[in-house]
XYZ file of N, CA, C and O in Angstrom:
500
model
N 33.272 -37.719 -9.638
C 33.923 -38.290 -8.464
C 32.852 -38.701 -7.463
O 31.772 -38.165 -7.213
N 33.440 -39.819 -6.940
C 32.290 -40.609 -5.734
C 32.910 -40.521 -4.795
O 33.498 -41.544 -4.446
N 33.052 -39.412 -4.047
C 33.669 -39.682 -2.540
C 32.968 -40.229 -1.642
O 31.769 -39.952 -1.663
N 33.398 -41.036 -0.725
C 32.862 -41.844 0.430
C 33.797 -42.291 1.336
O 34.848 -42.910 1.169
N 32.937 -41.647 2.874
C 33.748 -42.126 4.087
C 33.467 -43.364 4.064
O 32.491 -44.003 3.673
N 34.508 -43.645 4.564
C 35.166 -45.373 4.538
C 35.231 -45.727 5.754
O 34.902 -46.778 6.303
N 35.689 -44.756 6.154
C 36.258 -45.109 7.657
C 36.129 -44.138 8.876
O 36.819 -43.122 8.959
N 35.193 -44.511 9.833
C 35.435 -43.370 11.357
C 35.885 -44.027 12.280
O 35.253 -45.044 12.567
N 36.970 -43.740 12.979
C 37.893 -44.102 14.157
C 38.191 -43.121 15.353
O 39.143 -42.353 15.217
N 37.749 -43.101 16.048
C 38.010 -42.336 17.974
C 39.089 -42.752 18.748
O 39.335 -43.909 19.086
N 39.688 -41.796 18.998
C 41.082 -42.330 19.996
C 41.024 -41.138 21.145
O 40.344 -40.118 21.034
N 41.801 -41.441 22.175
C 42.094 -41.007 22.789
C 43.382 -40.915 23.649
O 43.860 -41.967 24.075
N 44.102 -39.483 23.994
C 45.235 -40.004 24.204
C 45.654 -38.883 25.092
O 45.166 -37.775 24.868
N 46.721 -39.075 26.332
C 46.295 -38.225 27.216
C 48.422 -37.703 27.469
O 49.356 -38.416 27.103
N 48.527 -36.518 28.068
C 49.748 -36.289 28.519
C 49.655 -35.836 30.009
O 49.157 -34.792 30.429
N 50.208 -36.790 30.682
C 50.296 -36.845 32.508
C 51.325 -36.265 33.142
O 51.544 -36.127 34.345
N 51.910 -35.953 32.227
C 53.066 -34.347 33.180
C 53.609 -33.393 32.685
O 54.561 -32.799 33.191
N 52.825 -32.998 31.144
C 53.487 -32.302 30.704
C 52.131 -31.271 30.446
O 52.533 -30.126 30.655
N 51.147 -31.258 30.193
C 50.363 -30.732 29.732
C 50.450 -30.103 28.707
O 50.064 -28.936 28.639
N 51.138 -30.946 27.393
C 51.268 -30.675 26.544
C 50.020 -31.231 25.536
O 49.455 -32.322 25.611
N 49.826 -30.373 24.781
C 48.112 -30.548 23.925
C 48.632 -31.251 22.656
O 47.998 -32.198 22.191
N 49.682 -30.845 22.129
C 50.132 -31.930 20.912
C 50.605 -33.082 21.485
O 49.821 -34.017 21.321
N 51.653 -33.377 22.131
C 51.383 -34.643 22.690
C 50.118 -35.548 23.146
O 49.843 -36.621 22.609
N 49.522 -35.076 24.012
C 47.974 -35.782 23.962
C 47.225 -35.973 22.481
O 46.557 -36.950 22.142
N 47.473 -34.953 21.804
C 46.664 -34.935 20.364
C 47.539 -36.038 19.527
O 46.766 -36.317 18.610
N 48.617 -36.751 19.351
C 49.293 -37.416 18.606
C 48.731 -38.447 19.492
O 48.143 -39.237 18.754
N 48.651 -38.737 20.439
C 48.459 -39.998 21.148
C 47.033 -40.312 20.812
O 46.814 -41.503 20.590
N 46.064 -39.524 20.734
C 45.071 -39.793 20.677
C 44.962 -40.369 18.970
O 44.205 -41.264 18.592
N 45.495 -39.940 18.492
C 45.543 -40.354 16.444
C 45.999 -41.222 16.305
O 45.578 -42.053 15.501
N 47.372 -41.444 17.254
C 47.865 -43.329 17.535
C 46.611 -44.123 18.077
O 46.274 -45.202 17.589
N 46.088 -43.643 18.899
C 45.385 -44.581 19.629
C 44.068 -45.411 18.289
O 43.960 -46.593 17.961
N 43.065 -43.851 17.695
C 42.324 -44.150 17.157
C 43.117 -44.791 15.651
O 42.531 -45.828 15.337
N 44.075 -44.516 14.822
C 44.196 -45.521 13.800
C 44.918 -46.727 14.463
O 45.181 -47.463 13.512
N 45.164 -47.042 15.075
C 45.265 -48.789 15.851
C 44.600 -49.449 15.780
O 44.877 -50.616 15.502
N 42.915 -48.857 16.082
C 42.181 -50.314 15.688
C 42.015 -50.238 14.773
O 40.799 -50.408 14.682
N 42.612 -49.987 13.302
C 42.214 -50.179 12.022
C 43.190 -50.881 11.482
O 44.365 -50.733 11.819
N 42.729 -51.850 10.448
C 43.498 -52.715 9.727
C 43.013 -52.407 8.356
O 42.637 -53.511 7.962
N 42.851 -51.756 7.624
C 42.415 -50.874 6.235
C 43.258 -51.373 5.058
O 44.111 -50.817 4.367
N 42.651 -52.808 5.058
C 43.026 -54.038 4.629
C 42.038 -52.743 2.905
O 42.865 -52.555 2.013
N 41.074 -52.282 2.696
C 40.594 -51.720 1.758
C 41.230 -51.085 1.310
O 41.283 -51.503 0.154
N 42.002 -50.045 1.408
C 42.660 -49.599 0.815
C 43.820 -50.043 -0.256
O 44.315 -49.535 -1.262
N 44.004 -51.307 0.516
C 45.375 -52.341 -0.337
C 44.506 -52.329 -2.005
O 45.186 -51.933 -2.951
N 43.555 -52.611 -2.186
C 43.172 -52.948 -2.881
C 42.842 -52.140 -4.221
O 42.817 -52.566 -5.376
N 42.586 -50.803 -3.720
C 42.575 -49.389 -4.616
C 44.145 -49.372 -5.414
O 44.273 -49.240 -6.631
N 45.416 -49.556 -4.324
C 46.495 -49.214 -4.787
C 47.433 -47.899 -5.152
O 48.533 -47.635 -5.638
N 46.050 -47.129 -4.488
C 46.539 -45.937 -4.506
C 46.153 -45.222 -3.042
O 45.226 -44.419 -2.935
N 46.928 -45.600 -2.039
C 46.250 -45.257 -0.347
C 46.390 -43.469 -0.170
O 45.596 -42.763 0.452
N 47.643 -42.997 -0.913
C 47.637 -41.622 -0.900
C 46.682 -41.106 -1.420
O 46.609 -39.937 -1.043
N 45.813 -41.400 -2.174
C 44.474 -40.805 -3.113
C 43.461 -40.298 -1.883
O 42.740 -39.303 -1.955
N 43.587 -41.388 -0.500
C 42.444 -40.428 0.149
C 42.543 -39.398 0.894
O 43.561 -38.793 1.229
N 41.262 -39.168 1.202
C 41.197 -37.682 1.899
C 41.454 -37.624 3.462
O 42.220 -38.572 3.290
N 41.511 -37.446 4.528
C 41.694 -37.523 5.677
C 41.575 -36.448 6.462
O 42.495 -35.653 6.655
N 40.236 -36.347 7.046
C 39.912 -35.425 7.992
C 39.918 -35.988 9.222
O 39.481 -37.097 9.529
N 40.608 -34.900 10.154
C 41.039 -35.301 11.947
C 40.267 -34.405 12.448
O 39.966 -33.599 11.566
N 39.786 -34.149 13.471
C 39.011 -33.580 14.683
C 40.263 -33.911 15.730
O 40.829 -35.001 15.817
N 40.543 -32.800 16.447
C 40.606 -33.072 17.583
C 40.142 -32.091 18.847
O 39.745 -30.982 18.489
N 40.142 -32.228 19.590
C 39.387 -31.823 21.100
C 40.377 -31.812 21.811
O 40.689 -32.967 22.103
N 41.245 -30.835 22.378
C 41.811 -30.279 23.436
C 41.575 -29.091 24.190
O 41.236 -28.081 23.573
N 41.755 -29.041 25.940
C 41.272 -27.971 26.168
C 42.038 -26.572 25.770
O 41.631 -25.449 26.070
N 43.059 -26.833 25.138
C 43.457 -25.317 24.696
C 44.236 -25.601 23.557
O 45.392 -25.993 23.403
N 43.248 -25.283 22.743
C 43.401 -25.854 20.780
C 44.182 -25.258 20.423
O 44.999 -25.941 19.806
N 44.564 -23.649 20.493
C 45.828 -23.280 19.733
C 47.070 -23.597 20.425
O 48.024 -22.885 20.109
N 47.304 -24.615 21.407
C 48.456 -25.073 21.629
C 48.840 -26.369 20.819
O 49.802 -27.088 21.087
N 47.831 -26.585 19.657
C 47.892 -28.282 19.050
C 48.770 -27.729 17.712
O 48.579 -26.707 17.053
N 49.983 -28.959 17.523
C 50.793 -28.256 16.091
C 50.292 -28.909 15.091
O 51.001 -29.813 14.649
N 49.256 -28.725 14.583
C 48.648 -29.422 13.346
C 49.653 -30.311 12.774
O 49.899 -31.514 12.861
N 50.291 -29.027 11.984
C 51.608 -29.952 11.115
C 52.373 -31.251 11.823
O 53.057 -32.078 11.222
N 52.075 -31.224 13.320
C 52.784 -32.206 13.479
C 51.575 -33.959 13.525
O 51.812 -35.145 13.296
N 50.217 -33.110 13.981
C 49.088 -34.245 14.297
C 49.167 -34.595 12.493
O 48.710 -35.736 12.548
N 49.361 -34.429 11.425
C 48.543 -34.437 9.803
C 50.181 -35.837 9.870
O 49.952 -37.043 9.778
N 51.761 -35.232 10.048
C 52.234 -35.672 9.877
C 52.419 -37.663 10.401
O 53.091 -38.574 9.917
N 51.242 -37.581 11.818
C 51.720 -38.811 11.826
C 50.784 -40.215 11.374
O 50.718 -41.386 11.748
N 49.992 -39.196 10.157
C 49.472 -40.278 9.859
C 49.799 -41.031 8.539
O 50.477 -40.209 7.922
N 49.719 -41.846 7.976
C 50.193 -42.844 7.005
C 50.895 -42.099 5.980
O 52.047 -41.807 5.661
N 49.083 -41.825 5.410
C 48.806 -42.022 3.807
C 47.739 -40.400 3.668
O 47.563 -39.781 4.718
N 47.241 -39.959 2.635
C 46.342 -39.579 2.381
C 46.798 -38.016 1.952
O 47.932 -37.617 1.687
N 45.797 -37.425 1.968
C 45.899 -35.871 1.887
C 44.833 -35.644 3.638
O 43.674 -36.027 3.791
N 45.530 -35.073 4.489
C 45.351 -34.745 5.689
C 44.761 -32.915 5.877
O 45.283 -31.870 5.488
N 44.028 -33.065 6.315
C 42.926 -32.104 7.164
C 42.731 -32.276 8.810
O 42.038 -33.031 9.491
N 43.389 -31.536 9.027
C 43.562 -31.167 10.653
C 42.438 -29.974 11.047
O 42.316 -28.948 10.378
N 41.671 -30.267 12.192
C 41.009 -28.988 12.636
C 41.086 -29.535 14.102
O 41.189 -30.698 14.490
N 40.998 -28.255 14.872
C 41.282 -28.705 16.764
C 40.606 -27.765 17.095
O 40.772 -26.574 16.836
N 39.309 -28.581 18.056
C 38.379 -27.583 18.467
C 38.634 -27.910 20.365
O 39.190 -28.841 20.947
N 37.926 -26.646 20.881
C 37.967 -27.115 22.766
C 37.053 -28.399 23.126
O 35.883 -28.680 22.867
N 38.037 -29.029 23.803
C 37.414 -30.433 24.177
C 38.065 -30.622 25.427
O 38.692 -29.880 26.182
N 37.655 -32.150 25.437
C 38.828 -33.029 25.832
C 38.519 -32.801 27.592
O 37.379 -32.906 28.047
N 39.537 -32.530 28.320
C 39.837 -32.856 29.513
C 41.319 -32.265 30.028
O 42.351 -32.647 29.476
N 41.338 -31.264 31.177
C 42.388 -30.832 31.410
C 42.231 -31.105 33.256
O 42.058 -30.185 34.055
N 42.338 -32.503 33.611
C 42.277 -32.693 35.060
C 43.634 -32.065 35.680
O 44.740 -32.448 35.297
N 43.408 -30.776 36.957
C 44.154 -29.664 37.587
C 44.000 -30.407 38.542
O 44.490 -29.644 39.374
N 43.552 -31.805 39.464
C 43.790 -32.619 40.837
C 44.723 -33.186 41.078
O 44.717 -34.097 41.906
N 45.722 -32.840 40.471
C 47.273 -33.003 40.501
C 48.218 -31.818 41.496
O 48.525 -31.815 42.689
N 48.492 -30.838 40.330
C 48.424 -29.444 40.954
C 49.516 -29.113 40.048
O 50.221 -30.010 40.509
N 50.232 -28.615 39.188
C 51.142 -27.889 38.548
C 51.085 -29.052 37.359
O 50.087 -29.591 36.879
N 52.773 -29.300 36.982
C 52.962 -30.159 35.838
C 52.739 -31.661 36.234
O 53.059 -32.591 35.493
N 52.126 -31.824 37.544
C 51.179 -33.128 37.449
C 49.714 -33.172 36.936
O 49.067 -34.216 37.026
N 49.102 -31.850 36.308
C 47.743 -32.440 35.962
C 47.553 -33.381 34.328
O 48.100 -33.272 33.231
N 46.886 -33.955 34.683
C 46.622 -34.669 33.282
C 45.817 -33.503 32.092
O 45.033 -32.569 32.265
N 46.517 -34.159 30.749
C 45.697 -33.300 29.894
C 44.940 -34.495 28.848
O 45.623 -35.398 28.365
N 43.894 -34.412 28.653
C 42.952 -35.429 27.911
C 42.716 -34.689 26.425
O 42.486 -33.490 26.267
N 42.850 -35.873 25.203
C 42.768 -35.287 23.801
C 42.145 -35.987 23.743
O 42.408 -36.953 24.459
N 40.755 -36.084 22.812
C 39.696 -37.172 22.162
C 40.375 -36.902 20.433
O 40.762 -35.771 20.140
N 40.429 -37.684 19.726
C 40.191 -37.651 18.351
C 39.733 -38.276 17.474
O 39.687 -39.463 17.797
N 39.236 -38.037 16.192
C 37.831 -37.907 15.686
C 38.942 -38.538 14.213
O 39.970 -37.881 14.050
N 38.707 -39.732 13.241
C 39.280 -39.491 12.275
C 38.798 -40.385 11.221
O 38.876 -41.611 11.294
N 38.275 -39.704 10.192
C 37.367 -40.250 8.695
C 38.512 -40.074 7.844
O 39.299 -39.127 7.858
N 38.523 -41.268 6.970
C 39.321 -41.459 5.874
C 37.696 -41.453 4.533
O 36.571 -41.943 4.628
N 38.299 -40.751 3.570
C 37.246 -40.790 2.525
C 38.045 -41.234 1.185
O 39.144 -40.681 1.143
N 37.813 -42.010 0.176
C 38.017 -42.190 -0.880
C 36.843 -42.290 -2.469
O 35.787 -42.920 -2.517
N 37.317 -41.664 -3.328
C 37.106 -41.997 -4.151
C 36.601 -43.380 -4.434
O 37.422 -44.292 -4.331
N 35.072 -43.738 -4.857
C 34.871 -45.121 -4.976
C 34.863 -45.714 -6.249
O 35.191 -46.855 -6.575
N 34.325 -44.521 -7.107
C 34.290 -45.015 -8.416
C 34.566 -45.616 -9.349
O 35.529 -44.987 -9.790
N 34.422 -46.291 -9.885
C 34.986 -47.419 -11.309
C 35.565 -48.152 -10.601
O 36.264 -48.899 -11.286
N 35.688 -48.422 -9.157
C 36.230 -49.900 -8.603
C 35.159 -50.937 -8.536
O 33.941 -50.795 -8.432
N 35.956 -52.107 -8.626
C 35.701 -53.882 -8.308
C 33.942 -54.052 -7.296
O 33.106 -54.950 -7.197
N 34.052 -52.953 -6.852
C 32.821 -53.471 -5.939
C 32.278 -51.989 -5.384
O 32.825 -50.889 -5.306
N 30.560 -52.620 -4.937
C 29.930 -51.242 -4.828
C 29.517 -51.271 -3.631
O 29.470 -52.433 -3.228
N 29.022 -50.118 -2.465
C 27.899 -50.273 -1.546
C 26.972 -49.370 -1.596
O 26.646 -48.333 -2.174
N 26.547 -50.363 -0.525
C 25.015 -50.686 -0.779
C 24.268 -49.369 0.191
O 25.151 -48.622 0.613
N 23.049 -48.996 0.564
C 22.441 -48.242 2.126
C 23.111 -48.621 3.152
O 23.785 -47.931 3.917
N 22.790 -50.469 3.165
C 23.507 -51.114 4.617
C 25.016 -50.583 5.269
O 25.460 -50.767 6.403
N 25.600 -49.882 4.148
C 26.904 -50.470 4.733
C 27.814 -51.522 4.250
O 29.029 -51.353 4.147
N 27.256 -52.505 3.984
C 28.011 -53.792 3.692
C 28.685 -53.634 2.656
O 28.323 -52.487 2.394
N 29.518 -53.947 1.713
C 30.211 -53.805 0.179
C 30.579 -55.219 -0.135
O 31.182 -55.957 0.645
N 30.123 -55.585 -1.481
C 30.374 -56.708 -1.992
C 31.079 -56.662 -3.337
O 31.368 -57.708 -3.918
């Protein structure tokens, strides 16, 4: 097996009156697979085959429901880990402070015996 990250994507995503850490943490996994168009994967035909590791960063990680951050993503076999991060702005004062999630998310696949190879650069032809 040839595993290879394919893909790293950063999001960020914040909850402004609830200070809820899974909410910010789902927003932030929306945010970062948005800019992806993983037009590559079409091409394997098998998008569930990859692997999918998430990071996320909240300031109080065992409030994040994994099962729910793994669930909102596509495809893949999902790996959730939530470490202290992020941003918990208290210049509000009660259930007005903002809570800030960063997230972190590599898709890896299997490359082997496909159509095309890469290279050091990066590039794939």
């Amino acid at each position: 097996m040839t595993e290879r990250a394919l893909i790293l994507e950063m999001g960020m995503g914040a909850d402004v009156h609830g200070q809820d850490m899974t909410k910010a943490a789902l927003r932030a996994v929306s945010d970062a697979i948005r800019h992806s168009s993983l037009t590559l994967f079409g091409a394997y035909k098998h998008p569930s085959a990859m692997r999918v590791e998430v990071t996320i960063a909240v300031p109080l990680p065992d409030q994040v429901d994994k099962a729910a951050v793994a669930a909102a993503l596509p495809y893949g076999m999902i790996e959730v880990t939530v470490v202290e991060g992020g941003l918990h702005d208290r210049g509000m004062g009660g259930r007005e402070d903002i809570t800030l999630a960063i997230a972190g998310v590599k898709a890896f696949l299997d490359t082997e015996g496909h159509g095309f190879t890469l290279d050091g650069s990066g590039s794939s032809y």
